[in-house]
Structure formats: C-alpha cells, structure tokens
Coordinates of C-alpha atoms in Angstrom, one line a residue:
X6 CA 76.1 68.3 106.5
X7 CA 73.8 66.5 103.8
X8 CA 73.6 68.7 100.4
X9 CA 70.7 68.8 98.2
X10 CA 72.4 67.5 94.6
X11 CA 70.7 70.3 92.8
X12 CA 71.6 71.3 89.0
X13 CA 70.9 74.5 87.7
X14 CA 68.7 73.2 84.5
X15 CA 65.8 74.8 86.3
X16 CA 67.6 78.0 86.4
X17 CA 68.7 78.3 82.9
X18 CA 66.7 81.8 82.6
X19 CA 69.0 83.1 85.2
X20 CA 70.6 85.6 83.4
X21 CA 74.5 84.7 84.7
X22 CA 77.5 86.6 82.6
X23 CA 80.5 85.9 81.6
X24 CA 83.6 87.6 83.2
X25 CA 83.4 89.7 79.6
X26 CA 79.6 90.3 79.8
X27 CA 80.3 91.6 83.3
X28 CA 82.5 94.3 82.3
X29 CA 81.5 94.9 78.5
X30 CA 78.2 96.9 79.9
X31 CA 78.7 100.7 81.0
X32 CA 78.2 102.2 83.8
X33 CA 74.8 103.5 84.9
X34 CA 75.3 105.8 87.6
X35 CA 78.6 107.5 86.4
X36 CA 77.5 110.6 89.2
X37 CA 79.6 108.1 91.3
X38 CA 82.7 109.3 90.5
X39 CA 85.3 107.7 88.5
X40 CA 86.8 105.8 91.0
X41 CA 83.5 103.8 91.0
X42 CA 82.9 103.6 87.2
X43 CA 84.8 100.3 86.2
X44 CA 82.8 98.8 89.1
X45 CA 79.8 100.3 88.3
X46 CA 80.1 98.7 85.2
X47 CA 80.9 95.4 86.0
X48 CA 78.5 94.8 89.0
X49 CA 75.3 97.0 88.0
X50 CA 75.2 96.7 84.1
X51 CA 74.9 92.8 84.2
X52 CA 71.3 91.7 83.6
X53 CA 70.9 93.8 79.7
X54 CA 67.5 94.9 79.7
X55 CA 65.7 92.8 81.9
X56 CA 64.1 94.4 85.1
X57 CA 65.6 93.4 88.3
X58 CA 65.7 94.2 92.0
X59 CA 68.8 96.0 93.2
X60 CA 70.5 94.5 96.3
X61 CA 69.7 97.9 98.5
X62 CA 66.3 99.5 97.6
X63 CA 65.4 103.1 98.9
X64 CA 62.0 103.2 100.6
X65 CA 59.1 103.3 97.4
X66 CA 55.6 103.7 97.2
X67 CA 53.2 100.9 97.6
X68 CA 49.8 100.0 95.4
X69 CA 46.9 99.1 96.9
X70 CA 47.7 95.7 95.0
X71 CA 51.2 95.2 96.6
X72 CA 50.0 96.3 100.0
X73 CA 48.3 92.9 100.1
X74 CA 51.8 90.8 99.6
X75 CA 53.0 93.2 102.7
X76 CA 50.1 92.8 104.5
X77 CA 51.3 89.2 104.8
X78 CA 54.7 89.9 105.9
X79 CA 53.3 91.7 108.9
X80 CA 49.7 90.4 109.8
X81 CA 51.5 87.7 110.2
X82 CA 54.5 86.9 107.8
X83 CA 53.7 84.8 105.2
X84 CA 55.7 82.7 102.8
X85 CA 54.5 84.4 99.9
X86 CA 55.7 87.7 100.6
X87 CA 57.7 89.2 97.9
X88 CA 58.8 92.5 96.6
X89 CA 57.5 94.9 93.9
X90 CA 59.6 94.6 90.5
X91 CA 61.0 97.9 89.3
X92 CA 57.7 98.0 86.4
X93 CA 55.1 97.5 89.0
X94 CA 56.6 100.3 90.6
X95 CA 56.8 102.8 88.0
X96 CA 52.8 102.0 87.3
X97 CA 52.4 103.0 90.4
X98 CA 54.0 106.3 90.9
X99 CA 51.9 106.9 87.0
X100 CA 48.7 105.8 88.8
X101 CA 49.9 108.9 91.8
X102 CA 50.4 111.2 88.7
X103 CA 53.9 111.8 89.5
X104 CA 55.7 110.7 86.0
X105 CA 53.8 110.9 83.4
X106 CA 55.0 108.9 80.3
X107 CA 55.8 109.6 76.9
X108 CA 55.5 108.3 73.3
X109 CA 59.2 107.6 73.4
X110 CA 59.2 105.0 76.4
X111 CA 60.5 108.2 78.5
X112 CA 59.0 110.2 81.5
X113 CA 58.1 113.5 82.7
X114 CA 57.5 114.8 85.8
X115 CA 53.5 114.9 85.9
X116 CA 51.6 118.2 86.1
X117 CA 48.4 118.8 88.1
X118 CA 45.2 117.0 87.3
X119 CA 43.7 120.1 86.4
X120 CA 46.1 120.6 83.2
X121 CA 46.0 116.8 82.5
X122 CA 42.1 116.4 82.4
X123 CA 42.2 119.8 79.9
X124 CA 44.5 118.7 77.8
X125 CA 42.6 115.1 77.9
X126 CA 39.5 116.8 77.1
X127 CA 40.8 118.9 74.2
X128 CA 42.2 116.2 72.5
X129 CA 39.1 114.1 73.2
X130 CA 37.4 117.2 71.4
X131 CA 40.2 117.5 68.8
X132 CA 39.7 114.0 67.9
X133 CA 35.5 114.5 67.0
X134 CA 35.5 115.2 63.0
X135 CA 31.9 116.5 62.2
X136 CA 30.2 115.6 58.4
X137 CA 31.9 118.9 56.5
X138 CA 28.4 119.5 54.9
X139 CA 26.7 119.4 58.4
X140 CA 25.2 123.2 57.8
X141 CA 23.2 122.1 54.9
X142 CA 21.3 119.9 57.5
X143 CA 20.7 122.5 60.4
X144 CA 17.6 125.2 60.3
X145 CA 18.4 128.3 60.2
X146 CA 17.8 131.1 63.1
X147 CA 14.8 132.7 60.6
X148 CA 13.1 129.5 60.3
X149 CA 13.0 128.9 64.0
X150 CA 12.7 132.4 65.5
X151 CA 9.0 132.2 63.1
X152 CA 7.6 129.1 64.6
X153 CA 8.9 129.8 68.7
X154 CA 5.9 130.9 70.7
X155 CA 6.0 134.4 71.9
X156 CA 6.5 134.4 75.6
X157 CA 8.1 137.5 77.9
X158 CA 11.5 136.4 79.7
X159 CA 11.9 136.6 83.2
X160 CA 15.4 138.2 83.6
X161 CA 15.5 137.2 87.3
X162 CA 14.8 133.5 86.8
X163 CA 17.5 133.4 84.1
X164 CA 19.8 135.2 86.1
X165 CA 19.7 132.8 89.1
X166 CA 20.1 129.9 86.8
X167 CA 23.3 131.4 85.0
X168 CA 24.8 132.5 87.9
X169 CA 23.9 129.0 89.6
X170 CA 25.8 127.0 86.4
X171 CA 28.7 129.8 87.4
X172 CA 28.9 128.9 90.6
X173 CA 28.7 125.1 89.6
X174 CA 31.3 125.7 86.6
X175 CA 33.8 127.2 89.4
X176 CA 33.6 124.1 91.9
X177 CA 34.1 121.7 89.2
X178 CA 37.4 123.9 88.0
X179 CA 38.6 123.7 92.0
X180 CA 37.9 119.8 92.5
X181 CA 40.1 119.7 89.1
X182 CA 42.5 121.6 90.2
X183 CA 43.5 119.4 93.5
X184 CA 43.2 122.4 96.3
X185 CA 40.7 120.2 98.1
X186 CA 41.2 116.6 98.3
X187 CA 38.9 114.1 100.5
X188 CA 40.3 111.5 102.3
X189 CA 39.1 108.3 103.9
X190 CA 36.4 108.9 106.2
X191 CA 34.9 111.8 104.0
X192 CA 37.4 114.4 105.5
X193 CA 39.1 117.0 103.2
X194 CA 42.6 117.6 103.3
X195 CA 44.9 120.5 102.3
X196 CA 48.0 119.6 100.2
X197 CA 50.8 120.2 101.9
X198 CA 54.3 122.2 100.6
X199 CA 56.8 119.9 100.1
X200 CA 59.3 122.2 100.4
X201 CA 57.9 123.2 104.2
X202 CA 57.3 119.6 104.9
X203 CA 61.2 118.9 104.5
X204 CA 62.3 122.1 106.1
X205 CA 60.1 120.8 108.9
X206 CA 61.8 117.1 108.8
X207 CA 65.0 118.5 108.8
X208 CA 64.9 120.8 111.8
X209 CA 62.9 118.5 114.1
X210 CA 66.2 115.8 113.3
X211 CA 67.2 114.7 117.0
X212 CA 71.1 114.6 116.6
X213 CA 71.2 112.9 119.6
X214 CA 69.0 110.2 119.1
X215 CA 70.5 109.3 115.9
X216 CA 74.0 109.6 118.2
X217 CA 72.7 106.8 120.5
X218 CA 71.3 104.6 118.1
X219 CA 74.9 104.6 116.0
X220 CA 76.8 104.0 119.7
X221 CA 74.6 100.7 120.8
X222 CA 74.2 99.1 116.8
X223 CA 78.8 99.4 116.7
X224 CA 78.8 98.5 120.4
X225 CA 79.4 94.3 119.4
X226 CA 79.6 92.8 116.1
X227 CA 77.0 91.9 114.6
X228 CA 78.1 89.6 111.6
X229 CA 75.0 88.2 109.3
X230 CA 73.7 85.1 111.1
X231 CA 74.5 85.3 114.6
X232 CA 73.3 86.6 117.4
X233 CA 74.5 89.7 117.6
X234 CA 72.9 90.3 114.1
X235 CA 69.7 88.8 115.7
X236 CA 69.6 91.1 118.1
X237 CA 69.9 94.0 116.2
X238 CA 67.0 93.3 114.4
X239 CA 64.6 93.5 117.9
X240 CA 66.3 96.3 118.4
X241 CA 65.4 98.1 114.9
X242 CA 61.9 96.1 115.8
X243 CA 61.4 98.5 119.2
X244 CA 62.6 101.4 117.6
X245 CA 60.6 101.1 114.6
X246 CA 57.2 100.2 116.6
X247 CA 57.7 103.5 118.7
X248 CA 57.2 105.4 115.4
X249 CA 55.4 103.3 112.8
X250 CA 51.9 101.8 113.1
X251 CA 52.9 98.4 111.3
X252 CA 55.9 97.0 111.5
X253 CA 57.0 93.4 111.2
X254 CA 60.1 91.2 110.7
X255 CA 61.0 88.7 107.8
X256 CA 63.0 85.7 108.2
X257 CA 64.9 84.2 105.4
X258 CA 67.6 81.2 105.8
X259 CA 70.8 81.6 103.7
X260 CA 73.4 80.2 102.8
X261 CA 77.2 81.5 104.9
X262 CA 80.3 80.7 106.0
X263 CA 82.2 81.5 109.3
X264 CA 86.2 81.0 109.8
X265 CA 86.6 77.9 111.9
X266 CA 88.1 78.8 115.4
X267 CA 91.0 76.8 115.2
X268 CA 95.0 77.4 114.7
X269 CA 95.9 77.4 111.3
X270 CA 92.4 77.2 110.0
X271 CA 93.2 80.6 108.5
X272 CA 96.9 80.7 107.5
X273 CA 99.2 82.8 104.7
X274 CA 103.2 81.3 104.8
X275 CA 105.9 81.4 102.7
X276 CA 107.2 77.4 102.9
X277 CA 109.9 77.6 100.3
X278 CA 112.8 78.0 100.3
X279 CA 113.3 77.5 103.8
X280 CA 115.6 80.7 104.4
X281 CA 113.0 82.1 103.4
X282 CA 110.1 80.8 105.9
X283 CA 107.8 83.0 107.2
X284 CA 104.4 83.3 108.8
X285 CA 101.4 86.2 108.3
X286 CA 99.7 87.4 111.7
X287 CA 96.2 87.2 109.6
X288 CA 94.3 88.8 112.6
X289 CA 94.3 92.9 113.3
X290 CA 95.6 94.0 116.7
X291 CA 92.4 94.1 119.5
X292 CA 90.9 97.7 118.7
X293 CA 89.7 97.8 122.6
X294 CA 92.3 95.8 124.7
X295 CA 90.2 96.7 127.7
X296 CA 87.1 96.2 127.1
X297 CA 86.5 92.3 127.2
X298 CA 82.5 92.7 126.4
X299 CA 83.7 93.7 122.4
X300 CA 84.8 90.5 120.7
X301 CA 87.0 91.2 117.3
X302 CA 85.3 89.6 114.5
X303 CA 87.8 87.3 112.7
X304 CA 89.7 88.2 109.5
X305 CA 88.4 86.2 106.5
X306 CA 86.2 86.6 103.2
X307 CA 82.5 86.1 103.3
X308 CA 81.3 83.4 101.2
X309 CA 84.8 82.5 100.0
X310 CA 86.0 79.0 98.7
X311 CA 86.8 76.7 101.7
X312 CA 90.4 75.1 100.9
X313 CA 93.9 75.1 101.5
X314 CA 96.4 75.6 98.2
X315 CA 100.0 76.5 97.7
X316 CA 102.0 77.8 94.4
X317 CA 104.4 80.8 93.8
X318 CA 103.4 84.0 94.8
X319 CA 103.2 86.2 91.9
X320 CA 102.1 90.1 92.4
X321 CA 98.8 91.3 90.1
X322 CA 98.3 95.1 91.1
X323 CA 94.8 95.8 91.5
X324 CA 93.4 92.4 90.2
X325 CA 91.9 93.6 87.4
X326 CA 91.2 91.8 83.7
X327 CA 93.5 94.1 82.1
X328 CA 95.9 93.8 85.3
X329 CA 96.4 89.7 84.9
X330 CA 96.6 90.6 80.4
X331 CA 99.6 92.8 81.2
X332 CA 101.8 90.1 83.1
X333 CA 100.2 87.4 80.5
X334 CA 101.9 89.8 77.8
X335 CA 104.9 90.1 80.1
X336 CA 105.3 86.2 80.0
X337 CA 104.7 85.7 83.5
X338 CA 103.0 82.4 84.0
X339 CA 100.2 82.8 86.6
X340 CA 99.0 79.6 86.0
X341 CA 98.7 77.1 89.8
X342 CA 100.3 80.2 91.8
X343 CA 98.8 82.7 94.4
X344 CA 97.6 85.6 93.3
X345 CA 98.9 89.1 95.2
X346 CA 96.7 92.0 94.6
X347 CA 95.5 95.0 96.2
X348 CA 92.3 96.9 96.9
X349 CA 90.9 100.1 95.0
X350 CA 92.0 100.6 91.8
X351 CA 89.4 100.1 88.2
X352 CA 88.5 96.7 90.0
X353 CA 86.7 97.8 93.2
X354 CA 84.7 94.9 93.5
X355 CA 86.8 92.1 95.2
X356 CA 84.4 89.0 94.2
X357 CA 85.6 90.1 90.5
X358 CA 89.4 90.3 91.4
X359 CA 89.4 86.5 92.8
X360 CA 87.2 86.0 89.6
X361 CA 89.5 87.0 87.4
X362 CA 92.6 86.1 89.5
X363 CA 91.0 82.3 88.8
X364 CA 90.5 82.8 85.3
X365 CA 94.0 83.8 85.1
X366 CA 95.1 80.7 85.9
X367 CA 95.8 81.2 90.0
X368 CA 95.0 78.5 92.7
X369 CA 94.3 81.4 95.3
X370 CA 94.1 84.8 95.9
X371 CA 95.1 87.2 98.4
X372 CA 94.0 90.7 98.7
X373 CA 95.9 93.3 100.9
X374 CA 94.9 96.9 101.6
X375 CA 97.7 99.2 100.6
X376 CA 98.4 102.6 102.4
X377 CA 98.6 104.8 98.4
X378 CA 94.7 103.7 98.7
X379 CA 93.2 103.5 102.3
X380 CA 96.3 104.0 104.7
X381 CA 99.2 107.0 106.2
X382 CA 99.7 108.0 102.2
X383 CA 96.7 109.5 102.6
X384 CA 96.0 110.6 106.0
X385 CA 96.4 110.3 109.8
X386 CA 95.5 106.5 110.5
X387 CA 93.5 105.2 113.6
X388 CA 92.6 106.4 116.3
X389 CA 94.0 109.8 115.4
X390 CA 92.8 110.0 111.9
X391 CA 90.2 108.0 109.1
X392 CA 92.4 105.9 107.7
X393 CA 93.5 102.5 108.2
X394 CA 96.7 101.8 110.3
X395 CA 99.5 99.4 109.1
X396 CA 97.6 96.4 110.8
X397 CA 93.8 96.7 109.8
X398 CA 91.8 94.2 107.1
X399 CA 89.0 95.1 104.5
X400 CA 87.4 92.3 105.0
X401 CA 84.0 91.5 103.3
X402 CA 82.1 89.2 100.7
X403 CA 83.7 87.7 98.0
X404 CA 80.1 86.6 96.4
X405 CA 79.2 87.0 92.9
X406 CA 76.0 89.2 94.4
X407 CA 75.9 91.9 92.3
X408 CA 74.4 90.0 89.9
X409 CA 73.3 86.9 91.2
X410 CA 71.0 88.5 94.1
X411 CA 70.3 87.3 97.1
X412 CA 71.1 83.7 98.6
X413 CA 73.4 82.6 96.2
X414 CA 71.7 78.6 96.8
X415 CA 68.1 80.4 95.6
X416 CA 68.8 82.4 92.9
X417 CA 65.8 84.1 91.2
X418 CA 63.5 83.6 94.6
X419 CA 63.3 84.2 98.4
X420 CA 64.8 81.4 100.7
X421 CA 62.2 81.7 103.0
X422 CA 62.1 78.7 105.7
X423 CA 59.6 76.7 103.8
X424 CA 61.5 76.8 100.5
X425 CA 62.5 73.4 99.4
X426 CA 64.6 74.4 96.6
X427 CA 68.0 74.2 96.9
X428 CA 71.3 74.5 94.6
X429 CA 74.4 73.0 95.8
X430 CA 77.2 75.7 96.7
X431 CA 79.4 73.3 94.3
X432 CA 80.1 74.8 90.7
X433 CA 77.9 77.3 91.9
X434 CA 78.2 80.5 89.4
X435 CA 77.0 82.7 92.4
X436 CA 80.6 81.6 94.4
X437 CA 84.1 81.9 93.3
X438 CA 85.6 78.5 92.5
X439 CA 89.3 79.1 94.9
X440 CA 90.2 80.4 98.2
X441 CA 91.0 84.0 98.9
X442 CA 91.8 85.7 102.4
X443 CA 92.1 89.7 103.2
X444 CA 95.2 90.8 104.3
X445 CA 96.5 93.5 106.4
X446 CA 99.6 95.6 104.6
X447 CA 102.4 95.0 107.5
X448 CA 101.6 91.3 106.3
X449 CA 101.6 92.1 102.6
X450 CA 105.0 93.7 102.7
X451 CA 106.9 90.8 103.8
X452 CA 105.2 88.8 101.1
X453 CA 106.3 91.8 98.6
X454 CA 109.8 91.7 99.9
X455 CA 109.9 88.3 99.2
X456 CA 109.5 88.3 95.4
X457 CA 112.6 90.6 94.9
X458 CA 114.5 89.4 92.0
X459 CA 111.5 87.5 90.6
X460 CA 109.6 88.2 87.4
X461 CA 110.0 91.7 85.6
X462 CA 110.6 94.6 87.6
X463 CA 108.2 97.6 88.2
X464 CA 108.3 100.8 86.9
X465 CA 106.4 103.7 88.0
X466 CA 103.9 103.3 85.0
X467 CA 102.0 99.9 86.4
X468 CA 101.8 97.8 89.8
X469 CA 103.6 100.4 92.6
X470 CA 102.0 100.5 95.5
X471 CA 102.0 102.7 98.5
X472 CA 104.0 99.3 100.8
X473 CA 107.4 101.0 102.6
X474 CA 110.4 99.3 102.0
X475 CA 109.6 97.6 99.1
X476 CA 111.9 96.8 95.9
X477 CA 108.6 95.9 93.3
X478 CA 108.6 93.1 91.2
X479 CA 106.1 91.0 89.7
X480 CA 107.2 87.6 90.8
X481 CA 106.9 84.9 88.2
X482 CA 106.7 80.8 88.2
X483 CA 110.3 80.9 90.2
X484 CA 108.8 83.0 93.2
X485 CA 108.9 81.5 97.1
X486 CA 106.3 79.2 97.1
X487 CA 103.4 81.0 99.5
X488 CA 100.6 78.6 101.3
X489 CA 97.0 79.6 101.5
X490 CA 94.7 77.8 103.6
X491 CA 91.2 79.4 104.1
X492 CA 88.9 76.4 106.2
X493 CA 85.4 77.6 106.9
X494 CA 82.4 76.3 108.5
X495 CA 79.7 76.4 105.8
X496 CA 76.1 76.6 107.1
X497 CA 73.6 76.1 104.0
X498 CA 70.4 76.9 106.0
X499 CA 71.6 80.2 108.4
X500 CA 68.6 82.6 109.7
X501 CA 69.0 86.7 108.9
X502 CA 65.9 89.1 109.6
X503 CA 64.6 91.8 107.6
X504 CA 62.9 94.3 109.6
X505 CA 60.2 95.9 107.8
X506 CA 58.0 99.1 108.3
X507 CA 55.0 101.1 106.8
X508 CA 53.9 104.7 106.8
X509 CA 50.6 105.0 105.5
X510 CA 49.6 107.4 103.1
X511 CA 47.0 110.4 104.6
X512 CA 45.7 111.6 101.2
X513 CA 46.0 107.9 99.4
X514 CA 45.9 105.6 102.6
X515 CA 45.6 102.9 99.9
X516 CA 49.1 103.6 99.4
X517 CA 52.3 103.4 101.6
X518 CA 55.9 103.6 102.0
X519 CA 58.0 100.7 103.3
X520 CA 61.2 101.6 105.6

C-alpha cells in the first residue's frame, strides 16, 4: 500500500505529551473512583488548558449557528461538518439562561428572566449619578401649583387610565416572568416541570425494546470497519428515523489494523532453552460452539505495532512508570526483552503500559488478564458468573487516543473522504513504537512458571498476582528467551459511520439536541 511521506511540521500546535506530562496532570473526575484515578490522570489531564473535544460526548444543545454545520451532515452530509468546541457550547447554554457566569471565570445555575432583567434594571438605575445640586435647578410645587390653570378632575377618566397602566404593569411582570412563552408560529406554550417530564420518561421506558435492541447489536461482531460494524449503523439509522425527524449518517475513513488470518501471524513462544519450548493458544475457546452464524473475533490489540521480536521475558506487574522504576532500582535490565504485565492496577490504560514498557527499554509487550483483577478471585466466571474464565482476552486499542483524538493519521481534523491530508503511521506519536498482544491467564501462567529462579523474587508487597501455581519472580536478562510476533493488515483509508440524530427544540426550535 503506497504511504503518504507526511511530517508532522504542520502539526507542531498539536499539543502531544511526554510520558511525564501524561501523568504529572491530576485527575479531573476523581467521582470515578480510585481505581480510575491514576488513569484519569494520565489520559484526561493531557491537553493543560486548552479546550478540546472528549472522545465520547453526551448529547448537548445546539445554536442556531451550529445547527447550520449539522444541517450539512444530514441535508445531505457535507465535508465541512464539524463539531461544536466545548466554549461554543457553554455560550450557548448562557444564551438559554441556564449558567449564568460570574466575575471569577465561574458559573451559576441561572435564575428566571424575571429576577435577571430586575436586577439588570436596578443596576442600570444604580449606575445613573444625578448633578448633587440638581434641587437648586427644579421649581418648586408653590411656584407651579400658582401658574396651573384651574380645571375640575374627572375621577372616572383618571381611574380608567390608572387602572388601565395596572393592568398593563401586570402583563409586562407575567411576560417577565416566563409563565407564557410564544413559540414559532405565534402559539404560546406552557413551561413544562422538569421533574414530571422525567418521571414521565422514565415510566414510559419499554424494557423490552431496549431488551431486543441489546440481543440483535451482540448477536455478530461488529469490529470498527467491517461489515458487521456497517450494518449496525443502518440499523441505528431505522431505529433512529422511527423516532427522530432528522437523522443522518457521517462517514469518516481511518486509519486500522486487522490480525492477518494466517498460522503464526499472531504467535507468543518460549524458544530458549529448548527443554523449555513451549507454545501460547493466543485464541479464547468458541463461546457458542453451536452456533456457526457467530464468528469469534480474533485476539489481538487495536492499532498495535505490526512486527515480530524476541528477548527474555521479564515480569513488570501492572506496567506502570513506577512499576518498570522499581525493577530498574532492583537491577533488572529490561532493556531488548519482553515485557510481562497485567491489566488493572494504577495503569488502567493499556496504550500507556506498552508506552512505558518501550520507554523502559523492552522490544515487546504482553498484557495478560489476571484472576486477583477480572477472574474466579473475584467471582463465579462465565457462563455462571461476571467474571472472566481462565481462557478469555481483554482485548482492545493500544492507541495513544486519549489524547491524540480521533484518526490517529489526522490529528487535529476530521478524516472525512475528501481529506487529502495524511501523516504516515511511521514515528507516529498517536501509535506505540513495538508490538504488544493480549493474553489469556491459562497462557500467562506458563510464561510465569517459566521465569522461576530468574531475577529477584516477589514478596507479597509488589508484583503477586492472582495466577495458580505460580512461584513469582521478576525474571531478569537470563530469563527463557520468549518470541512475540504480532503481523497485521494495516488499512490507512478504512470507512466507520457515525449515526447522527436531532430533536428539535419546541420552545427554542432554533435550538436542538443531537443523539
């Protein structure tokens, strides 16, 4: 396949961080939980100040202004469809007079127009400074009660016309107040309770429904790029026009990887020393034996490092930073051997484990799911229980997304079909530089056993894992000598679907919510 030679001079803004930068930030959603905060850390806190879109945004509100970019997405998709940044948005929710904000930089929750347009007013007032010897200048109620002609009142005249500016002052005090609004088309509408409206939402929920549509999208895989993942767009598409009035679908072309279908393509061995020879099973046991319709999708890493590599195996706990400092402290050599670590731990994220596995030294990495974190430690395993048996993979990306968004070849804007711009996957900062492969933990202990007598042995203070039958040790540049090979097809230009809908606003039509 012919690469675009592209540098990254044009993309110098990009704001890409050191392994350090990554994790130096804190945390800014420690609600998580602090099994998430070391994560949260390292994959949210990564672009300092600047605004930025999150890779999962909950439905927002929509401008009048921004409508127009969505209007081309669905009337029909256009290529210069893009979403709202994070400061557009909060000018819009101000112009709905839902946050108000403050001197500070902060916000409040707004009040009603009524108390805004007072307090407006007042200080409007406040602000008027009259001349302080203003009196001096006025007549006085003698001098002008001598020179008014003398005329009898009419009390009824008077009283219609007061009670007329009454009537007036009390309609302008409702329109303030937002109990009538009009809507398009000159109609008034009531404001509705919220809290009805969601007591409503939630007792119409068809369980049912939302049981079928769960049943058909986990009925056949669906992995990003193919067809199953095509088709499940048409089918969000029918479900969404059966319900929303516009709806339309986004295509973008991306770069991915799929594990060749060949033997060996995807292969973990110990070569060395020969007594010692031994071969992983890589793929999980077929979760429906019977059912030939559901194809298993193939164990590997999304967007993982294409290559095959072999070193010692040496064991790194949860693959953190501070993981990979202790054995450097310990004198273990990490440097051209394969990495061994687990998932969970401080380091949830697995693209920063192989980071920091590489910048450790290590030609590879493997990554195995351990039964202390997600296994019979913990729980009844499949089918009985939650948790995963002795034979199941975490598999998933290994992409430096969380802060290099999106299409890791477009950074900083959309690969729509028409874009010409193109980095090359090479040296690319979005991608880890070596191969890595998931691992299943009946595969990992043999690879465990093997490094018995090798390195420093573990205590119960750092690196035990939940693995039966298992003397731990680190492993160290003497270990068995472990092969990884990781070959993957690597499509630069690969077509995924967004599938987008609107609810229109009925008291701000200009406005609208995208799903």
């Amino acid at each position: 396949m012919d690469e675009k030679s592209s540098s990254y001079e044009e993309d110098k803004s990009l704001p890409i961080p050191t392994y350090e930068e990554a994790i130096s930030r804190p945390s800014s959603s420690q609600s998580l939980g602090p099994a998430y905060t070391s994560q949260d850390a390292e994959r949210q806190g990564l672009l300092a100040s600047r605004d930025r879109l999150e890779t999962y945004r909950e439905p927002t509100v929509e401008s009048a202004r921004s409508s127009l970019d969505f209007d081309e997405v669905l009337q029909p998709l256009g290529p210069n469809s893009r979403s709202a940044s994070t400061e557009q948005l909060r000018r819009e929710i101000e112009q709905m007079d839902v946050i108000e904000p403050r001197a500070d930089g902060t916000y409040l929750l707004a009040g009603n127009r009524f108390s805004k347009r007072i307090t407006s007013l007042t200080h409007t007032l406040s602000s008027i400074h009259l001349p302080q010897n203003i009196q001096q200048w006025l007549p006085s109620w003698d001098y002008l009660k001598d020179r008014m002609p003398a005329f009898k009142p009419n009390w009824i005249i008077l009283g219609r016309f007061f009670a007329l500016l009454f009537v007036l002052f009390l309609a302008y005090l409702l329109f303030l107040s937002n109990l009538f609004r009009v809507g398009r088309g000159g109609s008034g509408v009531r404001l509705f309770n919220s809290e009805a409206l969601r007591n409503y939402i939630q007792d119409h929920i068809d369980e049912t429904k939302i049981r079928e549509h769960l049943s058909y999208l986990t009925s056949y895989d669906h992995v990003a790029g193919t067809e199953g993942g095509r088709s499940q767009s048409y089918y969000v598409e029918a479900v969404f026009n059966e319900n929303l009035g516009d709806v339309g679908m986004e295509r973008f072309d991306v770069y991915l990887n799929y594990p060749k279908n060949e033997p060996g393509a995807r292969r973990v061995a110990i070569i060395n020393p020969p007594e010692l020879a031994w071969e992983a099973l890589i793929e999980e046991d077929l979760a429906y034996p019977n059912d030939s319709n559901k194809e298993q999708v193939p164990v590997f890493h999304g967007l993982s490092k294409s290559g095959s590599v072999q070193g010692p195996l040496v064991y790194a706990n949860y693959g953190s930073r501070e993981d990979f400092g202790h054995l450097s402290n310990q004198k273990v050599d990490l440097k051209g051997s394969i990495a061994l670590v687990r998932y969970g731990g401080s380091q949830e994220d697995r693209a920063l484990k192989v980071w920091a596995a590489e910048l450790a030294g290590a030609v590879g990495c493997i990554i195995y799911s351990d039964p202390a974190e997600d296994g019979f430690l913990k729980g009844d395993v499949w089918p009985t229980g939650r948790y995963m048996p002795s034979d199941a993979v975490q598999r998933g990306s290994v992409a430096k997304t969380g802060w290099v968004l999106g299409d890791v070849l477009t950074p900083g804007y959309a690969s729509l079909p028409s874009e010409s711009r193109r980095n090359s996957k090479d040296d690319n900062p979005g991608l880890n530089n070596i191969p890595s492969i998931p691992l299943a933990w009946r595969d990992a202990q043999k690879l465990l056993q093997a490094l018995k007598g090798h390195g420093m042995k573990l205590d119960d203070g750092w690196g035990k894992g939940g693995v039966p039958d298992v003397e731990w040790w680190s492993g160290d540049s003497s270990s068995p000598t472990v092969v990884l090979e990781n070959d993957q097809d690597e499509v630069e230009r690969r077509p995924i679907y967004n599938v987008l809908g609107r609810i229109r606003g009925i008291e701000q039509p200009e406005k609208s919510i995208i799903a």
